Coordinates of C-alpha atoms in Angstrom, one line a residue:
Chain A
X99 CA -67.6 141.8 -189.0
X100 CA -67.4 143.8 -192.0
X101 CA -64.0 142.4 -192.7
X102 CA -64.4 138.8 -191.8
X103 CA -64.0 136.6 -194.4
X104 CA -65.0 132.5 -194.1
X105 CA -62.1 130.7 -196.1
X106 CA -63.9 127.7 -197.2
X107 CA -61.5 125.1 -196.3
X108 CA -62.7 125.9 -192.6
X109 CA -66.0 124.1 -193.7
X110 CA -64.3 121.9 -195.9
X111 CA -67.4 119.4 -195.1
X112 CA -69.3 121.7 -197.5
X113 CA -69.0 122.6 -201.3
X114 CA -69.2 126.1 -202.9
X115 CA -72.9 126.6 -202.9
X116 CA -73.2 125.4 -198.9
X117 CA -70.7 127.9 -198.3
X118 CA -72.3 130.7 -200.1
X119 CA -75.4 129.9 -198.4
X120 CA -73.9 129.7 -195.0
X121 CA -72.3 133.0 -195.3
X122 CA -75.4 134.7 -196.2
X123 CA -77.2 133.1 -193.3
X124 CA -74.4 134.1 -190.9
X125 CA -74.0 137.7 -192.2
X126 CA -70.6 137.2 -193.5
X127 CA -69.5 139.2 -196.5
X128 CA -66.6 137.7 -197.7
X129 CA -65.2 134.2 -198.8
X130 CA -62.0 132.7 -199.6
X131 CA -62.1 130.0 -202.4
X132 CA -60.0 127.2 -203.1
X133 CA -59.7 125.8 -206.7
X134 CA -60.5 122.2 -206.1
X135 CA -64.2 122.8 -204.9
X136 CA -64.7 125.7 -207.5
X137 CA -63.6 123.3 -209.8
X138 CA -66.3 120.6 -208.6
X139 CA -69.0 122.9 -209.7
X140 CA -67.5 124.5 -212.4
X141 CA -65.8 128.0 -212.5
X142 CA -68.6 130.0 -214.1
X143 CA -71.0 129.0 -211.8
X144 CA -69.2 129.4 -208.5
X145 CA -68.4 132.7 -210.1
X146 CA -72.1 133.3 -210.5
X147 CA -73.0 132.0 -207.0
X148 CA -70.8 134.4 -205.2
X149 CA -71.8 137.3 -207.6
X150 CA -75.4 136.7 -207.0
X151 CA -74.9 136.4 -203.4
X152 CA -73.2 139.8 -203.2
X153 CA -70.0 137.9 -201.7
X154 CA -66.5 139.5 -201.9
X155 CA -64.2 137.0 -202.8
X156 CA -61.1 137.7 -200.5
X157 CA -58.7 135.3 -202.1
X158 CA -58.3 132.1 -204.3
X159 CA -56.3 129.5 -202.8
X160 CA -54.0 128.5 -204.5
X161 CA -51.3 128.6 -206.8
X162 CA -47.5 127.6 -206.3
X163 CA -45.9 124.4 -206.3
X164 CA -43.1 126.2 -208.2
X165 CA -39.9 124.7 -207.1
X166 CA -39.5 121.9 -209.9
X167 CA -36.0 121.7 -211.5
X168 CA -37.1 119.4 -214.3
X169 CA -37.9 121.6 -217.2
X170 CA -41.2 119.8 -218.0
X171 CA -42.4 119.8 -214.6
X172 CA -41.5 123.3 -214.1
X173 CA -43.5 124.2 -217.4
X174 CA -46.3 122.4 -216.3
X175 CA -46.4 124.4 -212.9
X176 CA -46.2 127.5 -214.5
X177 CA -49.2 126.9 -216.9
X178 CA -51.4 125.7 -214.0
X179 CA -50.5 128.8 -212.0
X180 CA -51.4 131.0 -214.9
X181 CA -54.7 129.1 -215.0
X182 CA -54.9 130.0 -211.5
X183 CA -54.6 133.6 -212.2
X184 CA -57.0 133.3 -214.9
X185 CA -59.5 131.6 -212.3
X186 CA -58.9 134.3 -209.6
X187 CA -59.8 136.9 -212.1
X188 CA -63.4 135.0 -213.2
X189 CA -64.1 134.5 -209.5
X190 CA -63.5 138.6 -208.8
X191 CA -60.7 138.2 -206.4
X192 CA -57.8 140.4 -206.5
X193 CA -55.3 137.9 -204.6
X194 CA -54.2 134.5 -205.6
X195 CA -52.2 133.0 -202.7
X196 CA -49.1 131.0 -203.7
X197 CA -47.9 127.9 -201.6
X198 CA -44.6 127.9 -203.5
X199 CA -43.6 124.1 -203.0
X200 CA -41.1 122.1 -201.1
X201 CA -37.8 120.2 -202.4
X202 CA -38.2 118.1 -205.3
X203 CA -37.6 114.4 -204.4
X204 CA -34.2 113.5 -203.4
X205 CA -33.0 117.0 -203.6
X206 CA -31.5 118.6 -200.5
X207 CA -30.3 122.2 -202.5
X208 CA -32.8 124.6 -200.6
X209 CA -31.1 127.5 -201.6
X210 CA -31.6 126.6 -205.3
X211 CA -35.2 125.7 -204.9
X212 CA -35.7 129.1 -203.2
X213 CA -34.0 130.8 -206.1
X214 CA -36.4 129.0 -208.6
X215 CA -39.3 130.4 -206.8
X216 CA -38.2 133.8 -207.3
X217 CA -37.6 133.1 -211.1
X218 CA -41.1 131.4 -211.3
X219 CA -42.8 134.6 -209.8
X220 CA -41.1 136.6 -212.4
X221 CA -42.3 134.6 -215.0
X222 CA -45.8 134.9 -213.6
X223 CA -46.1 138.4 -212.7
X224 CA -46.9 140.0 -215.9
X225 CA -49.8 137.4 -216.4
X226 CA -50.9 138.4 -213.0
X227 CA -50.8 142.1 -213.6
X228 CA -52.8 141.3 -217.2
X229 CA -55.5 140.0 -215.3
X230 CA -55.5 142.4 -212.4
X231 CA -54.7 139.8 -210.0
X232 CA -51.9 140.0 -207.1
X233 CA -49.9 137.2 -206.1
X234 CA -49.4 136.5 -202.4
X235 CA -46.3 134.5 -201.5
X236 CA -47.1 132.6 -198.4
X237 CA -44.5 131.9 -196.0
X238 CA -45.6 128.5 -194.5
X239 CA -44.4 127.1 -190.8
X240 CA -40.8 125.8 -191.4
X241 CA -42.0 122.4 -190.5
X242 CA -43.4 122.3 -194.1
X243 CA -40.2 123.4 -195.5
X244 CA -39.5 120.1 -197.3
X245 CA -42.7 119.1 -198.6
X246 CA -44.8 122.4 -199.2
X247 CA -42.7 125.5 -198.8
X248 CA -39.5 126.5 -199.1
X249 CA -40.3 130.1 -198.2
X250 CA -40.5 129.7 -194.2
X251 CA -40.4 133.5 -193.0
X252 CA -42.1 136.4 -193.6
X253 CA -38.8 138.0 -194.3
X254 CA -37.9 135.4 -196.8
X255 CA -41.2 136.2 -198.6
X256 CA -40.4 139.9 -198.7
X257 CA -37.2 139.1 -200.0
X258 CA -38.8 137.8 -203.1
X259 CA -41.9 140.1 -203.2
X260 CA -39.9 143.1 -203.2
X261 CA -38.6 142.7 -206.6
X262 CA -41.6 143.5 -208.0
X263 CA -44.2 146.2 -207.7
X264 CA -46.2 146.4 -204.6
X265 CA -49.4 145.9 -206.5
X266 CA -48.5 143.0 -208.1
X267 CA -46.7 140.8 -205.8
X268 CA -47.5 140.5 -202.2
X269 CA -47.5 138.6 -199.0
X270 CA -50.0 136.3 -197.0
X271 CA -49.6 136.7 -193.3
X272 CA -51.1 133.6 -191.5
X273 CA -51.0 133.4 -187.8
X274 CA -50.5 129.9 -187.6
X275 CA -47.3 130.0 -189.9
X276 CA -45.6 133.0 -188.5
X277 CA -46.8 133.2 -185.0
X278 CA -43.2 131.9 -183.3
X279 CA -40.9 134.3 -185.7
X280 CA -38.8 136.4 -183.4
X281 CA -38.8 138.9 -186.2
X282 CA -42.5 138.9 -186.9
X283 CA -43.3 142.5 -185.6
X284 CA -40.4 144.1 -187.5
X285 CA -41.1 141.9 -190.9
X286 CA -45.0 142.9 -190.5
X287 CA -44.0 146.6 -190.2
X288 CA -41.5 146.0 -193.1
X289 CA -44.4 144.3 -195.3
X290 CA -46.7 147.3 -195.0
X291 CA -48.8 147.8 -198.1
X292 CA -47.3 144.1 -199.4
X293 CA -50.0 142.5 -197.0
X294 CA -52.3 141.0 -199.4
X295 CA -54.2 138.8 -197.0
X296 CA -54.3 138.3 -193.2
X297 CA -55.4 134.6 -192.4
X298 CA -56.3 133.3 -188.6
X299 CA -55.8 130.3 -187.2
X300 CA -54.2 128.9 -184.0
X301 CA -51.5 126.8 -183.1
X302 CA -53.1 124.1 -180.7
X303 CA -51.0 121.2 -179.1
X304 CA -50.6 118.2 -179.6
X305 CA -49.8 118.3 -183.4
X306 CA -52.1 115.8 -185.0
X307 CA -50.7 112.9 -186.8
X308 CA -51.1 114.7 -190.0
X309 CA -49.5 118.0 -189.4
X310 CA -51.5 119.9 -192.1
X311 CA -54.6 119.5 -189.9
X312 CA -53.1 121.2 -187.0
X313 CA -54.8 124.5 -187.2
X314 CA -57.0 125.3 -184.5
X315 CA -60.1 127.9 -183.9
X316 CA -58.5 131.2 -182.9
X317 CA -58.5 131.3 -179.0
X318 CA -57.8 127.4 -178.8
X319 CA -54.2 127.9 -178.8
X320 CA -51.0 129.7 -178.4
X321 CA -51.2 132.6 -180.9
X322 CA -51.4 135.9 -179.6
X323 CA -54.0 137.2 -181.9
X324 CA -54.4 140.8 -180.5
X325 CA -50.6 141.5 -180.7
X326 CA -50.3 140.1 -184.3
X327 CA -53.6 141.9 -185.6
X328 CA -52.4 145.0 -183.9
X329 CA -49.1 144.9 -185.9
X330 CA -50.7 144.1 -189.1
X331 CA -53.3 146.9 -188.4
X332 CA -50.3 149.3 -187.7
X333 CA -48.7 148.2 -191.1
X334 CA -51.5 149.8 -193.0
X335 CA -53.8 146.7 -193.8
X336 CA -57.1 147.4 -193.8
X337 CA -58.4 144.3 -195.9
X338 CA -60.3 141.1 -195.3
X339 CA -59.3 138.9 -192.4
X340 CA -59.8 135.4 -193.3
X341 CA -60.4 132.5 -190.6
X342 CA -58.9 129.5 -192.3
X343 CA -58.7 126.0 -190.4
X344 CA -57.8 122.8 -191.4
X345 CA -58.7 120.6 -188.8
X346 CA -60.8 117.0 -188.8
X347 CA -62.7 117.9 -185.7
X348 CA -63.9 121.0 -187.1
X349 CA -64.6 119.3 -190.5
X350 CA -66.4 116.8 -188.7
X351 CA -68.8 119.3 -187.0
X352 CA -72.1 120.9 -188.4
X353 CA -71.2 123.8 -190.9
X354 CA -73.2 126.2 -189.5
X355 CA -72.1 125.6 -185.9
X356 CA -68.1 126.1 -187.4
X357 CA -69.4 129.4 -188.7
X358 CA -70.9 130.3 -185.5
X359 CA -67.9 129.5 -183.5
X360 CA -65.7 131.7 -186.1
X361 CA -68.1 134.7 -185.9
X362 CA -67.6 134.4 -182.0
X363 CA -63.9 133.9 -182.0
X364 CA -63.3 136.7 -184.5
X365 CA -65.7 139.2 -182.5
X366 CA -63.7 138.6 -179.2
X367 CA -60.3 138.5 -180.6
X368 CA -60.5 141.3 -183.0
X369 CA -62.4 143.7 -180.7
Chain B
X277 CA -13.9 109.5 -186.7
X278 CA -11.9 111.6 -184.0
X279 CA -14.8 114.0 -183.8
X280 CA -17.3 111.5 -183.9
X281 CA -19.8 111.6 -180.7
X282 CA -22.5 109.2 -179.9
X283 CA -25.4 111.2 -177.8
X284 CA -26.5 108.6 -175.9
X285 CA -30.2 109.7 -176.7
X286 CA -29.8 108.0 -179.8
X287 CA -29.4 104.5 -178.1
X288 CA -31.9 105.2 -175.7
X289 CA -32.5 101.5 -175.3
X290 CA -29.3 101.8 -173.5
X291 CA -28.1 102.6 -169.9
X292 CA -25.1 104.6 -169.3
X293 CA -23.0 101.3 -168.9
X294 CA -24.2 99.9 -172.0
X295 CA -23.7 103.1 -174.0
X296 CA -19.8 103.1 -172.6
X297 CA -19.2 99.6 -173.4
X298 CA -20.7 100.1 -177.1
X299 CA -18.8 103.2 -177.6
X300 CA -15.6 101.4 -176.8
X301 CA -16.5 98.5 -179.3
X302 CA -17.2 101.0 -182.1
X303 CA -14.1 102.8 -181.5
X304 CA -16.2 106.0 -180.7
X305 CA -14.1 108.2 -178.4
X306 CA -16.9 110.9 -177.1
X307 CA -20.3 110.6 -175.9
X308 CA -23.0 113.2 -175.0
X309 CA -24.8 112.2 -172.0
X310 CA -28.4 113.1 -170.5
X311 CA -28.9 113.7 -166.9
X312 CA -31.7 111.1 -166.4
X313 CA -29.8 107.9 -167.4
X314 CA -26.6 109.3 -165.6
X315 CA -28.8 109.7 -162.4
X316 CA -30.0 106.1 -162.9
X317 CA -26.8 104.8 -162.1
X318 CA -25.6 107.5 -160.1
X319 CA -23.6 110.9 -161.2
X320 CA -20.1 109.6 -159.7
X321 CA -20.5 106.1 -160.9
X322 CA -21.1 107.4 -164.3
X323 CA -18.4 109.9 -164.1
X324 CA -15.9 106.9 -163.1
X325 CA -17.4 104.7 -166.2
X326 CA -16.7 107.3 -168.7
X327 CA -13.4 108.3 -167.1
X328 CA -12.1 104.6 -166.8
X329 CA -13.3 104.1 -170.6
X330 CA -11.4 107.1 -171.6
X331 CA -14.2 108.5 -173.3
X332 CA -14.4 112.4 -173.7
X333 CA -17.9 113.5 -172.4
X334 CA -18.9 116.1 -175.5
X335 CA -21.9 117.4 -173.9
X336 CA -24.5 117.0 -171.1
X337 CA -28.0 117.5 -172.1
X338 CA -29.7 119.2 -170.6
X339 CA -30.5 122.1 -168.6
X340 CA -33.2 124.9 -169.3
X341 CA -36.9 125.2 -169.2
X342 CA -36.2 128.7 -167.7
X343 CA -39.6 130.5 -169.0
X344 CA -41.7 130.1 -165.9
X345 CA -43.2 133.6 -164.7
X346 CA -44.2 132.2 -161.6
X347 CA -41.3 133.3 -159.1
X348 CA -41.3 129.7 -157.0
X349 CA -41.2 127.9 -160.4
X350 CA -38.7 130.1 -161.6
X351 CA -36.5 129.7 -158.5
X352 CA -36.7 125.9 -158.8
X353 CA -35.7 126.1 -162.5
X354 CA -32.5 128.0 -161.7
X355 CA -31.7 125.7 -158.6
X356 CA -32.1 122.6 -161.1
X357 CA -30.0 124.4 -163.6
X358 CA -27.4 125.1 -161.0
X359 CA -27.2 121.5 -160.3
X360 CA -27.1 120.4 -163.9
X361 CA -24.0 122.9 -164.2
X362 CA -22.3 120.9 -161.3
X363 CA -23.2 117.6 -162.9
X364 CA -21.4 118.6 -166.2
X365 CA -18.6 119.5 -164.3
X366 CA -18.4 116.0 -162.2
X367 CA -18.9 114.6 -165.7
X368 CA -15.7 116.1 -167.2
X369 CA -17.6 117.9 -169.8
X370 CA -17.3 121.6 -170.4
X371 CA -20.7 121.9 -172.4
X372 CA -24.0 122.0 -170.8
X373 CA -26.9 122.3 -173.4
X374 CA -29.9 124.4 -172.5
X375 CA -33.3 123.6 -174.2
X376 CA -34.7 126.8 -172.6
X377 CA -38.4 126.0 -172.7
X378 CA -41.8 127.2 -174.1
X379 CA -44.8 129.3 -173.0
X380 CA -46.1 128.9 -169.2
X381 CA -49.6 127.4 -169.4
X382 CA -52.2 130.1 -170.5
X383 CA -49.5 132.4 -171.3
X384 CA -49.1 134.0 -175.1
X385 CA -46.6 136.4 -174.6
X386 CA -43.5 135.2 -176.4
X387 CA -41.4 138.2 -176.0
X388 CA -41.7 138.3 -172.5
X389 CA -40.7 134.6 -172.2
X390 CA -38.0 135.3 -174.5
X391 CA -36.8 138.2 -172.2
X392 CA -37.1 135.7 -169.0
X393 CA -34.5 133.3 -170.9
X394 CA -32.0 135.9 -171.3
X395 CA -32.4 136.9 -167.6
X396 CA -32.1 133.3 -166.5
X397 CA -29.2 132.8 -168.4
X398 CA -27.5 135.8 -166.7
X399 CA -28.1 134.3 -163.3
X400 CA -26.5 131.3 -164.5
X401 CA -23.7 132.2 -166.0
X402 CA -21.6 133.2 -163.2
X403 CA -22.1 129.7 -161.6
X404 CA -21.5 128.2 -165.0
X405 CA -18.0 130.1 -164.9
X406 CA -17.1 129.0 -161.6
X407 CA -17.5 125.4 -162.6
X408 CA -15.7 125.8 -165.9
X409 CA -18.8 124.9 -167.7
X410 CA -20.1 126.8 -171.0
X411 CA -23.8 127.0 -171.6
X412 CA -25.2 126.2 -174.8
X413 CA -28.2 127.6 -175.9
X414 CA -29.9 125.6 -178.3
X415 CA -32.6 126.9 -180.7
X416 CA -35.0 124.4 -181.3
X417 CA -37.2 124.1 -184.6
X418 CA -40.1 126.3 -184.3
X419 CA -42.7 123.6 -184.1
X420 CA -41.1 123.2 -180.7
X421 CA -41.9 126.8 -179.7
X422 CA -44.9 126.8 -177.7
X423 CA -43.9 123.6 -175.6
X424 CA -40.0 123.1 -175.6
X425 CA -38.1 126.3 -176.4
X426 CA -39.0 129.8 -177.3
X427 CA -35.4 130.2 -178.6
X428 CA -36.4 129.1 -182.3
X429 CA -33.7 130.6 -184.7
X430 CA -29.8 130.6 -184.3
X431 CA -30.0 134.3 -184.8
X432 CA -32.1 134.9 -181.8
X433 CA -29.9 132.3 -179.6
X434 CA -26.5 134.5 -180.7
X435 CA -28.6 137.7 -179.5
X436 CA -28.7 136.3 -176.1
X437 CA -25.4 134.5 -176.1
X438 CA -23.5 137.6 -177.5
X439 CA -24.2 139.4 -174.2
X440 CA -21.8 137.2 -172.5
X441 CA -18.2 136.2 -172.8
X442 CA -17.7 133.9 -175.5
X443 CA -16.3 131.2 -173.7
X444 CA -19.0 131.3 -171.0
X445 CA -22.1 131.4 -173.3
X446 CA -22.4 129.6 -176.7
X447 CA -25.0 128.0 -178.7
X448 CA -25.7 124.6 -180.0
X449 CA -26.1 123.9 -183.6
X450 CA -28.5 121.0 -184.5
X451 CA -29.0 120.2 -188.3
X452 CA -32.8 119.1 -187.5
X453 CA -33.6 122.2 -185.9
X454 CA -31.9 124.8 -188.1
X455 CA -31.5 123.3 -191.6
X456 CA -34.7 125.1 -193.0
X457 CA -33.5 128.7 -191.9
X458 CA -32.9 130.8 -194.8
X459 CA -30.2 132.7 -192.7
X460 CA -28.4 129.8 -191.4
X461 CA -25.2 130.2 -193.4
X462 CA -24.9 133.7 -192.4
X463 CA -25.9 132.8 -188.7
X464 CA -23.3 130.1 -188.4
X465 CA -20.7 132.5 -189.7
X466 CA -21.8 135.3 -187.1
X467 CA -21.6 132.3 -184.5
X468 CA -18.0 131.4 -185.2
X469 CA -16.3 130.8 -181.9
X470 CA -19.9 130.9 -179.9
X471 CA -20.4 127.3 -181.7
X472 CA -20.1 125.1 -178.6
X473 CA -21.6 121.7 -180.0
X474 CA -22.4 120.5 -183.7
X475 CA -25.2 117.8 -183.7
X476 CA -26.5 115.7 -186.5
X477 CA -30.1 114.2 -187.0
X478 CA -32.1 114.5 -190.2
X479 CA -35.5 115.8 -191.2
X480 CA -37.5 113.0 -192.2
X481 CA -41.0 112.6 -193.3
X482 CA -43.9 111.9 -192.5
X483 CA -43.3 113.4 -189.0
X484 CA -44.5 110.9 -186.4
X485 CA -47.5 111.2 -184.2
X486 CA -45.0 112.4 -181.7
X487 CA -42.9 115.4 -183.3
X488 CA -40.2 114.8 -180.8
X489 CA -39.1 111.6 -182.2
X490 CA -39.2 112.5 -186.0
X491 CA -35.3 112.8 -186.0
X492 CA -33.7 110.2 -188.6
X493 CA -30.4 109.1 -189.2
X494 CA -28.3 111.6 -191.2
X495 CA -28.9 110.7 -194.9
X496 CA -32.4 109.3 -194.6
X497 CA -33.9 112.9 -195.2
X498 CA -33.9 116.5 -196.3
X499 CA -31.1 118.0 -194.7
X500 CA -27.9 119.1 -197.0
X501 CA -25.3 117.9 -194.3
X502 CA -22.3 118.5 -196.5
X503 CA -23.3 122.0 -196.7
X504 CA -24.2 122.6 -193.0
X505 CA -20.8 120.8 -192.2
X506 CA -19.2 122.6 -194.3
X507 CA -20.2 126.2 -192.9
X508 CA -19.6 125.0 -189.2
X509 CA -16.1 124.2 -190.2
X510 CA -15.6 127.5 -192.2
X511 CA -16.9 129.2 -188.7
X512 CA -13.8 127.7 -187.1
X513 CA -15.7 124.7 -185.3
X514 CA -13.4 122.0 -184.7
X515 CA -14.9 120.2 -181.8
X516 CA -16.9 116.8 -181.1
X517 CA -19.7 116.0 -183.9
X518 CA -22.6 114.9 -182.0
X519 CA -25.2 112.1 -183.6
X520 CA -28.3 112.8 -181.7
X521 CA -31.4 110.8 -183.0
X522 CA -34.7 110.5 -181.5
X523 CA -36.8 107.8 -183.0
X524 CA -38.7 105.0 -181.8
X525 CA -37.5 102.6 -184.9
X526 CA -34.2 103.4 -183.8
X527 CA -34.5 102.6 -180.2
X528 CA -36.3 99.4 -181.3
X529 CA -33.1 98.3 -183.1
X530 CA -30.4 96.6 -181.6
X531 CA -27.8 99.1 -180.0
X532 CA -24.5 97.8 -181.6
X533 CA -26.6 98.2 -185.2
X534 CA -27.5 101.6 -184.4
X535 CA -23.9 102.6 -183.8
X536 CA -22.9 101.1 -187.0
X537 CA -25.5 102.8 -189.0
X538 CA -24.3 106.2 -187.2
X539 CA -20.8 105.3 -188.0
X540 CA -21.3 104.5 -191.5
X541 CA -23.4 107.5 -192.1
X542 CA -21.2 109.9 -190.4
X543 CA -18.0 108.4 -192.4
X544 CA -19.9 109.3 -195.8
X545 CA -21.5 112.4 -194.9
X546 CA -18.4 114.1 -193.4
X547 CA -15.9 112.9 -195.7

């Protein structure tokens, strides 16, 4: 339980204050925050709320969307990511998750988009270092390759991350995105100290009409959580374990019930 | 145009006779057949129809679903695949496409399911050889890993195929399934003479509610067809190029119009 973190997207029906209160009621010591709900109540206020509650902030979600070829769009994305780094520092988390972005409209050159991501990370890394924030490159499931993340495998995220010092650029390992990968055990072992966050959600079928919302409670789907968790542990990761579920049915539930289910699943799958 | 093959699933609104007639009208010389519509009019009759029309049968779709752990279910799957091999021989095609199957219900052990696939291919390979049929292992997009194919990348399909003689077990390269793969160029080059069929469909967003039907006309989506086709050509593949689209909107169109669009897209993207 000491390592369980509630990613606030799991209780998207709640704002930051409710999430903080809900974690306190459930005895959860860490929270993963998102920039939009943080902005809703104000950055400084959010930072004070989590600090006063004694909560760790495991990660801030998210920066990224770094694939623009257009110079103005690229400059805007870099500026936004610098702000995200600063927000992470203000919130007291050492990890900013990057969802790197898909193909620009009408652009089919995946290798070039992937190169632009690596170049952008190189531009952001010094700013992250200056603020004590580590960038966590998140490979997303290949079904999001066109529109959300041209980094589709852990191997690919590591290929970029390894160009930088291990404490500056890491990777996010999210079970929903990587469970299918035939190389996953080897790549988790390779990742080792690059693992900046470990996130749990299950692959549940059928996929909903909006595949972004297909993430299920751990245990409801096809992911082998004990195997992946063992691999992440064997790689040396001892940090927070975030439960991050995007699911319209979950969002329609009472937030405290959602947390109770999260705690229950976490206990049964991580023991 | 000599290499264009119409996979009959693209005109699922038609039976075998209509497909054969439609190909003749459009000057298409090859067709990819499916077992179910072939069975609808009878195997021998279908074989005679395509033979009399002078059509090549590029592939038969499909065998596979070889992941059962239960001995009876496994035996039934192997028997069905032996029949599929015989049907392919009767239809005059040298290629049987295998969609290898997903996880059995309640089973989360992906590595074991993948081992069962390799074992099953070993059991089927002699029967295929005896009938002059090559098995084509088709990696499916990772979004189908749980329910349709535990082979999710070309590398993985090759890891299995390479245990067998090159003329007995090959791979299917389907743009829709592999376009996102950061290793795709290297793996197509590695595949070389293992490429048993090359199939075209585009990745179009948003995905429909039934993600099986998300395949679009080449050119409508995010796939870089010239790049993939060049890689497949550089690997030495000179066989048929199948257009295989599962799409409810396409199936609602007039079949001849569908074929006209297929021919148009093929010409513009393959030239």
